[in-house]
CSV table of C-alpha atoms and ligand atoms in Angstrom, one decimal:
chain,number,residue,atom,x,y,z
A,298,MET,CA,66.0,69.7,103.7
A,299,THR,CA,68.8,68.5,101.5
A,300,LYS,CA,67.9,68.9,97.8
A,301,ARG,CA,68.3,66.2,94.9
A,302,VAL,CA,70.8,67.3,91.9
A,303,VAL,CA,71.2,64.8,89.1
A,304,VAL,CA,74.3,65.6,86.7
A,305,LEU,CA,74.2,64.7,83.7
A,306,ALA,CA,77.7,65.5,81.6
A,307,GLY,CA,76.3,63.8,78.3
A,308,ASP,CA,79.1,64.4,75.2
A,309,GLY,CA,82.0,65.9,73.8
A,310,ILE,CA,83.1,68.8,75.8
A,311,GLY,CA,80.0,67.8,78.1
A,312,PRO,CA,82.1,66.5,81.0
A,313,GLU,CA,85.4,68.8,80.8
A,314,ILE,CA,82.7,71.8,81.7
A,315,ILE,CA,80.2,70.0,83.7
A,316,ALA,CA,83.6,68.9,86.4
A,317,GLU,CA,84.0,72.8,86.6
A,318,ALA,CA,80.5,73.1,87.3
A,319,VAL,CA,80.8,70.7,90.0
A,320,LYS,CA,83.8,72.3,91.2
A,321,VAL,CA,81.7,75.2,91.8
A,322,LEU,CA,78.9,73.2,93.7
A,323,ASN,CA,81.8,71.3,95.7
A,324,VAL,CA,82.5,74.9,97.1
A,325,LEU,CA,79.2,76.2,97.7
A,326,GLN,CA,78.4,72.8,100.1
A,327,GLN,CA,82.1,73.2,101.5
A,328,ARG,CA,82.0,76.8,102.2
A,329,ALA,CA,79.0,78.1,102.1
A,330,GLY,CA,76.6,75.5,103.6
A,331,LEU,CA,74.7,74.7,100.6
A,332,ALA,CA,72.5,71.4,101.1
A,333,ILE,CA,72.5,69.2,98.1
A,334,HIS,CA,73.0,65.8,96.9
A,335,THR,CA,74.4,65.0,93.6
A,336,GLU,CA,74.1,61.8,91.5
A,337,ALA,CA,75.4,61.4,87.9
A,338,ALA,CA,73.9,59.4,85.6
A,339,LEU,CA,74.0,58.9,81.6
A,340,VAL,CA,72.5,60.7,78.7
A,341,GLY,CA,72.8,61.0,75.2
A,342,GLY,CA,76.1,59.1,73.6
A,343,ALA,CA,77.3,58.4,76.3
A,344,ALA,CA,74.4,56.3,77.7
A,345,ILE,CA,73.7,55.2,74.1
A,346,ASP,CA,77.4,53.1,74.1
A,347,VAL,CA,76.3,51.5,77.1
A,348,THR,CA,72.6,50.5,77.1
A,349,GLY,CA,71.7,51.5,73.4
A,350,TYR,CA,69.2,54.1,74.3
A,351,PRO,CA,70.1,57.9,74.5
A,352,LEU,CA,67.4,58.5,78.0
A,353,PRO,CA,67.5,55.2,80.0
A,354,LYS,CA,64.7,54.6,82.1
A,355,GLU,CA,66.7,54.9,85.4
A,356,THR,CA,68.1,58.4,84.2
A,357,LEU,CA,64.6,59.6,83.5
A,358,ASP,CA,63.5,58.1,86.6
A,359,LEU,CA,66.1,59.7,88.6
A,360,ALA,CA,65.9,63.0,86.8
A,361,GLN,CA,61.9,63.1,87.9
A,362,LYS,CA,63.0,62.3,91.4
A,363,ALA,CA,65.2,65.3,91.5
A,364,ASP,CA,64.7,68.8,92.2
A,365,ALA,CA,67.2,69.9,89.4
A,366,VAL,CA,69.1,68.6,86.5
A,367,LEU,CA,72.4,69.8,85.7
A,368,LEU,CA,73.3,68.7,82.2
A,369,GLY,CA,76.4,69.5,79.7
A,370,ALA,CA,75.8,68.4,76.0
A,371,VAL,CA,74.8,65.8,73.6
A,372,GLY,CA,75.8,64.6,70.4
A,373,GLY,CA,78.7,63.6,68.4
A,374,TYR,CA,80.3,62.5,65.3
A,375,GLN,CA,80.2,58.8,66.2
A,376,TRP,CA,76.3,59.0,66.8
A,377,GLU,CA,75.0,60.8,63.5
A,378,HIS,CA,74.7,57.6,61.3
A,379,LEU,CA,72.0,56.2,64.1
A,380,ASP,CA,68.8,56.2,63.3
A,381,ILE,CA,67.1,59.7,64.4
A,382,ARG,CA,64.6,58.2,66.9
A,383,ILE,CA,67.9,56.8,68.8
A,384,ARG,CA,70.4,59.8,68.0
A,385,PRO,CA,71.9,61.3,71.3
A,386,GLU,CA,69.8,64.1,71.0
A,387,LYS,CA,66.8,62.7,71.5
A,388,GLY,CA,67.8,62.1,75.1
A,389,LEU,CA,67.7,65.7,75.6
A,390,LEU,CA,64.2,66.1,74.3
A,391,GLY,CA,63.0,63.3,75.9
A,392,LEU,CA,64.2,64.6,79.3
A,393,ARG,CA,62.5,67.9,78.2
A,394,ALA,CA,59.4,66.8,77.6
A,395,GLY,CA,59.2,63.6,80.2
A,396,LEU,CA,60.0,66.6,82.8
A,397,ASP,CA,57.1,68.9,81.1
A,398,LEU,CA,59.8,71.6,81.0
A,399,PHE,CA,57.9,73.8,78.6
A,400,ALA,CA,59.3,77.1,79.4
A,401,ASN,CA,63.2,77.5,78.4
A,402,LEU,CA,64.4,81.1,79.1
A,403,ARG,CA,67.9,81.9,78.0
A,404,PRO,CA,69.2,85.1,79.4
A,405,VAL,CA,71.6,87.2,77.0
A,406,VAL,CA,73.9,89.4,79.0
A,407,LEU,CA,76.9,90.7,78.1
A,408,PHE,CA,79.4,91.4,80.6
A,409,PRO,CA,81.1,94.8,80.5
A,410,GLN,CA,84.5,93.1,79.9
A,411,LEU,CA,83.5,91.5,77.0
A,412,ARG,CA,82.2,93.9,75.1
A,413,HIS,CA,84.9,93.7,72.6
A,414,ALA,CA,84.8,90.2,72.1
A,415,SER,CA,81.2,90.0,70.3
A,416,THR,CA,81.8,90.5,66.4
A,417,LEU,CA,79.4,93.5,66.5
A,418,LYS,CA,80.8,97.0,67.3
A,419,ALA,CA,81.0,97.4,71.4
A,420,LYS,CA,78.5,100.5,70.9
A,421,VAL,CA,75.5,98.2,69.8
A,422,VAL,CA,75.9,95.8,72.5
A,423,ALA,CA,77.6,97.5,75.4
A,424,GLY,CA,74.8,96.9,78.3
A,425,LEU,CA,73.2,94.2,76.4
A,426,ASP,CA,70.7,91.9,78.8
A,427,ILE,CA,68.0,90.4,76.9
A,428,LEU,CA,65.9,87.3,78.2
A,429,ILE,CA,64.5,84.9,75.5
A,430,VAL,CA,61.4,83.2,76.4
A,431,ARG,CA,61.1,80.0,74.2
A,432,GLU,CA,58.6,77.1,74.4
A,433,LEU,CA,60.5,74.2,74.8
A,434,ILE,CA,58.2,70.8,74.4
A,435,GLY,CA,55.8,71.6,71.4
A,436,GLY,CA,55.9,73.2,67.8
A,437,ILE,CA,57.1,71.2,65.2
A,438,TYR,CA,59.9,70.1,67.1
A,439,PHE,CA,57.4,67.4,68.5
A,440,GLY,CA,54.5,67.5,66.1
A,441,GLN,CA,53.0,64.3,64.2
A,442,PRO,CA,52.9,63.3,62.0
A,443,ARG,CA,56.5,63.1,61.1
A,444,GLY,CA,58.8,61.1,59.4
A,445,ILE,CA,60.4,60.3,55.8
A,446,ARG,CA,58.2,58.3,53.3
A,447,THR,CA,57.9,57.1,49.8
A,448,LEU,CA,55.6,58.8,47.4
A,449,ALA,CA,53.9,57.0,44.7
A,450,ASN,CA,56.3,57.8,42.3
A,451,GLY,CA,59.2,55.8,44.4
A,452,GLU,CA,60.4,59.6,45.2
A,453,ARG,CA,61.1,60.1,49.2
A,454,GLN,CA,59.5,63.0,51.0
A,455,GLY,CA,60.5,64.4,54.7
A,456,TYR,CA,57.8,66.1,56.8
A,457,ASN,CA,57.1,67.4,60.2
A,458,THR,CA,54.2,69.1,61.6
A,459,LEU,CA,54.1,72.5,63.4
A,460,VAL,CA,51.3,72.5,66.3
A,461,TYR,CA,50.3,74.5,69.0
A,462,SER,CA,47.2,74.6,70.8
A,463,GLU,CA,46.0,77.3,73.0
A,464,SER,CA,47.3,76.0,76.4
A,465,GLU,CA,50.4,75.4,75.0
A,466,ILE,CA,50.9,79.1,73.9
A,467,GLU,CA,49.0,80.2,76.9
A,468,ARG,CA,51.4,78.5,79.8
A,469,VAL,CA,54.8,79.9,78.1
A,470,ALA,CA,53.2,82.9,77.5
A,471,HIS,CA,52.1,83.4,81.1
A,472,VAL,CA,56.0,82.7,82.2
A,473,ALA,CA,57.2,85.3,79.7
A,474,PHE,CA,54.8,88.1,81.0
A,475,ALA,CA,55.3,87.3,84.3
A,476,LEU,CA,59.1,87.5,83.9
A,477,ALA,CA,58.9,91.1,81.5
A,478,GLN,CA,57.0,92.5,84.8
A,479,LYS,CA,59.7,92.0,86.6
A,480,ARG,CA,62.1,93.3,84.2
A,481,SER,CA,61.7,96.4,82.1
A,482,LYS,CA,58.1,95.5,81.3
A,483,ARG,CA,58.5,95.0,77.5
A,484,LEU,CA,57.5,91.6,75.7
A,485,CYS,CA,58.2,90.9,71.9
A,486,SER,CA,56.5,87.7,70.7
A,487,VAL,CA,58.0,86.1,67.6
A,488,ASP,CA,56.0,84.2,65.0
A,489,LYS,CA,55.5,84.1,61.1
A,490,ALA,CA,51.7,84.8,61.2
A,491,ASN,CA,52.0,86.0,57.8
A,492,VAL,CA,52.5,82.6,56.8
A,493,LEU,CA,52.0,79.7,59.2
A,494,GLU,CA,48.6,79.3,60.9
A,495,ALA,CA,50.1,77.5,64.0
A,496,THR,CA,51.7,81.1,64.5
A,497,GLU,CA,48.6,82.8,63.7
A,498,LEU,CA,46.9,81.3,66.6
A,499,TRP,CA,50.0,82.0,68.4
A,500,ARG,CA,50.0,85.5,67.8
A,501,GLU,CA,46.4,85.8,68.9
A,502,VAL,CA,46.7,83.8,72.3
A,503,VAL,CA,50.1,86.3,73.4
A,504,THR,CA,47.7,88.9,72.5
A,505,ARG,CA,44.8,87.4,74.8
A,506,VAL,CA,47.0,86.5,77.4
A,507,GLY,CA,48.3,90.3,77.7
A,508,LYS,CA,45.1,91.4,78.9
A,509,ASP,CA,46.1,90.1,82.1
A,510,TYR,CA,49.4,91.9,82.4
A,511,PRO,CA,48.1,95.3,81.3
A,512,ASP,CA,51.6,97.1,82.7
A,513,VAL,CA,53.4,95.1,80.0
A,514,SER,CA,53.9,96.7,76.4
A,515,LEU,CA,53.6,94.2,74.1
A,516,SER,CA,54.9,94.0,70.6
A,517,HIS,CA,55.1,91.3,67.8
A,518,LEU,CA,57.4,91.1,65.2
A,519,TYR,CA,58.0,88.1,62.3
A,520,VAL,CA,60.7,86.2,63.1
A,521,ASP,CA,62.7,87.0,59.9
A,522,ASN,CA,62.4,90.4,60.8
A,523,ALA,CA,63.3,89.6,64.7
A,524,ALA,CA,66.3,88.2,63.3
A,525,MET,CA,67.8,91.5,61.5
A,526,GLN,CA,66.5,93.3,64.4
A,527,LEU,CA,68.7,91.6,66.9
A,528,VAL,CA,71.7,92.1,64.7
A,529,ARG,CA,70.6,96.2,64.1
A,530,ALA,CA,69.5,97.2,67.0
A,531,PRO,CA,69.5,94.5,69.6
A,532,LYS,CA,69.6,96.7,72.7
A,533,GLN,CA,65.6,97.3,72.0
A,534,PHE,CA,64.7,94.2,73.5
A,535,ASP,CA,64.1,93.1,76.9
A,536,VAL,CA,61.8,90.0,77.0
A,537,MET,CA,61.4,88.1,73.9
A,538,LEU,CA,58.7,85.0,73.5
A,539,THR,CA,59.1,82.7,70.8
A,540,THR,CA,58.3,79.2,69.9
A,541,ASN,CA,60.5,76.1,70.0
A,542,LEU,CA,62.5,76.1,66.6
A,543,PHE,CA,62.4,80.0,66.4
A,544,GLY,CA,64.0,80.5,69.6
A,545,ASP,CA,66.7,77.6,69.1
A,546,ILE,CA,67.7,79.7,66.0
A,547,LEU,CA,67.2,83.1,67.7
A,548,SER,CA,69.1,82.3,70.8
A,549,ASP,CA,72.0,81.3,69.2
A,550,LEU,CA,72.0,84.0,66.8
A,551,ALA,CA,72.0,86.5,69.9
A,552,SER,CA,74.6,84.2,71.8
A,553,MET,CA,77.4,86.3,69.8
A,554,LEU,CA,75.7,89.4,70.9
A,555,SER,CA,77.7,88.6,74.2
A,556,GLY,CA,80.7,87.7,72.6
A,557,SER,CA,80.6,83.5,72.4
A,558,ILE,CA,77.9,81.2,72.7
A,559,GLY,CA,80.2,79.8,75.7
A,560,MET,CA,78.8,82.6,77.9
A,561,LEU,CA,75.0,81.7,77.6
A,562,PRO,CA,73.3,79.4,80.5
A,563,SER,CA,69.5,78.4,80.2
A,564,ALA,CA,66.9,77.1,82.6
A,565,SER,CA,63.8,75.0,81.3
A,566,LEU,CA,61.4,74.7,84.0
A,567,ASP,CA,58.0,73.1,84.7
A,568,LYS,CA,55.2,74.6,86.2
A,569,ASN,CA,56.4,74.0,89.4
A,570,ASN,CA,60.2,75.5,88.7
A,571,LYS,CA,61.7,72.3,89.1
A,572,GLY,CA,64.0,72.6,86.3
A,573,LEU,CA,67.1,71.4,83.9
A,574,TYR,CA,70.4,73.6,83.5
A,575,GLU,CA,72.7,74.0,80.2
A,576,PRO,CA,74.2,75.6,78.5
A,577,ILE,CA,73.0,76.6,75.3
A,578,HIS,CA,75.5,75.5,73.0
A,579,GLY,CA,76.3,72.3,71.9
A,580,SER,CA,78.7,69.1,72.9
A,581,ALA,CA,81.5,70.8,69.9
A,582,PRO,CA,83.1,67.4,69.3
A,583,ASP,CA,85.4,69.4,67.3
A,584,ILE,CA,87.5,70.5,70.6
A,585,ALA,CA,86.3,67.5,73.0
A,586,GLY,CA,88.8,66.2,74.9
A,587,GLN,CA,91.5,69.1,74.6
A,588,ASN,CA,90.6,71.3,77.7
A,589,LYS,CA,90.1,74.3,76.1
A,590,ALA,CA,86.1,75.0,75.9
A,591,ASN,CA,84.7,77.7,78.0
A,592,PRO,CA,83.0,76.4,81.3
A,593,LEU,CA,81.1,79.4,82.2
A,594,ALA,CA,78.1,79.1,80.5
A,595,THR,CA,77.4,75.6,82.4
A,596,ILE,CA,79.0,77.6,85.5
A,597,LEU,CA,76.6,80.6,84.5
A,598,SER,CA,73.6,77.4,84.4
A,599,VAL,CA,74.2,76.3,88.0
A,600,ALA,CA,73.3,80.2,89.3
A,601,MET,CA,70.4,79.9,87.4
A,602,MET,CA,69.8,76.5,89.0
A,603,LEU,CA,70.1,77.8,92.5
A,604,ARG,CA,67.8,80.5,92.0
A,605,HIS,CA,65.1,79.4,90.1
A,606,SER,CA,64.9,75.6,91.8
A,607,LEU,CA,66.8,75.3,95.0
A,608,ASN,CA,65.7,78.7,96.5
A,609,GLU,CA,69.4,79.9,96.9
A,610,ALA,CA,69.5,83.5,95.1
A,611,ALA,CA,71.8,84.8,97.3
A,612,MET,CA,74.6,82.1,95.9
A,613,ALA,CA,73.6,82.4,92.7
A,614,ASP,CA,74.5,86.0,92.7
A,615,GLN,CA,77.8,85.3,94.2
A,616,ILE,CA,78.5,82.8,91.6
A,617,GLU,CA,77.6,85.6,89.1
A,618,GLN,CA,79.7,87.6,91.0
A,619,ALA,CA,82.8,85.3,90.8
A,620,VAL,CA,82.3,85.1,86.9
A,621,SER,CA,82.5,88.9,86.4
A,622,ASP,CA,85.4,89.2,89.1
A,623,VAL,CA,87.6,86.4,86.6
A,624,LEU,CA,87.0,88.5,83.1
A,625,SER,CA,87.9,91.8,85.1
A,626,GLN,CA,91.3,89.8,85.9
A,627,GLY,CA,91.8,88.9,82.2
A,628,ILE,CA,91.3,85.6,82.1
A,629,ARG,CA,89.6,84.3,78.8
A,630,THR,CA,89.4,81.1,77.4
A,631,ALA,CA,89.9,80.9,73.5
A,632,ASP,CA,86.5,81.7,72.7
A,633,ILE,CA,86.7,85.1,74.0
A,634,CYS,CA,89.8,85.9,74.1
A,635,GLN,CA,91.2,88.9,71.9
A,636,ALA,CA,94.3,89.5,69.8
A,637,GLY,CA,97.0,89.2,72.1
A,638,GLU,CA,95.4,87.5,74.9
A,639,THR,CA,96.9,84.2,75.9
A,640,PRO,CA,94.0,81.4,76.4
A,641,VAL,CA,93.4,79.4,79.5
A,642,SER,CA,92.3,75.9,79.7
A,643,THR,CA,88.9,75.0,80.9
A,644,SER,CA,90.1,73.6,84.0
A,645,ALA,CA,92.3,77.0,84.9
A,646,MET,CA,88.8,78.9,84.2
A,647,GLY,CA,86.9,76.8,86.6
A,648,ASP,CA,89.8,77.0,89.0
A,649,ALA,CA,89.8,80.8,89.1
A,650,VAL,CA,86.3,81.2,89.1
A,651,VAL,CA,86.2,78.8,92.3
A,652,ALA,CA,88.7,80.6,93.4
A,653,ALA,CA,86.9,84.2,93.3
A,654,LEU,CA,84.1,82.6,94.5
A,655,ALA,CA,85.9,81.0,98.0
A,656,ALA,CA,87.3,84.8,98.5
A,657,GLY,CA,84.1,86.5,98.3
A,658,LEU,CA,82.8,83.4,100.7
A,659,GLU,CA,85.6,84.5,103.3
B,835,IPM,C1,69.4,73.8,72.2
B,835,IPM,C2,70.0,72.6,70.9
B,835,IPM,C3,69.1,71.5,71.2
B,835,IPM,C4,67.7,71.9,70.6
B,835,IPM,C5,69.5,70.0,70.0
B,835,IPM,C6,70.9,69.4,70.8
B,835,IPM,C7,68.5,69.0,70.6
B,835,IPM,O1,70.8,73.1,70.0
B,835,IPM,O2,69.3,73.1,73.0
B,835,IPM,O3,69.3,74.5,71.4
B,835,IPM,O4,67.6,72.1,69.3
B,835,IPM,O5,66.8,72.5,71.4
B,836,MG,MG1,70.1,75.1,69.7
């Protein structure tokens, strides 16, 4: 049956990296029998410019009816002055919430060809393979009340609320434990239980859920220590389970272990594995329109989409192999170049992946 994929390019480098991901999908449609129907729609600043809203109803409706959503990135300087409730980022947050995508999977894998691209020593990162499972539609990102208020003395005060209910913790913990079971059976849950009650409950509930997974060894770290350990000895980790905010921060940190944030894909899943797929990086307005962004995180997000939502695991493997082949050929965008290497453009990188993929399909 033909599956429906909604493609949301968004802002900044979004359209450039999405164009390369679409080339990859096209090859699979033409050469490997991938049965999908793609539709493009507006989100983020691009949607604000046309409709006044970062998440037009039409886009949310399309996304809700689709089997999967592929997204580039949102945000840019020109929208930063807008009220926070209608900024581009709200389009992405609205999609995540509107599709009930509570589990965000962020694999941090170092391709061996890039072990010298990391700012950390090669021996510290060689062989790295971590999976961050980030809670995505709760916590301080969505907690009420929130806002900026004026106190009696006339001073303004900003406030946000960190809330987690037991059911919110349980459902994402189950996802993380089930994934850990399929990997090396180690799960590290990250919290700040020594200071924040919401994460004291987090630790308690994760421990309780762990009783259902006796073969998984569970550990807990405070987030400050987890950040330090990720840089000191990252290979100690297999699956890491985090709150929304801690996962946002730690996944950016962890991305540098893999050489570049331009390499890391993500999947955001609901309880039925319907998902939204996007690179973990942002819209990089400083290099937008210059054809120099790394499209590999988005192309690897397509692989995750095929595996998790479209039931095409073999095609996912083929994309990952094609990316690996291209890196073996020494093809590099600027973010993963070493001294003496010449960077290729976004589109040249996409073409190289398409060529390697097509060769693999013959
Ligand atoms: C991410 C991004 C988003 C987030 C922004 C763009 C809202 O940083 O996906 O990590 O904070 O979740
Ligand atoms: Mg982030």
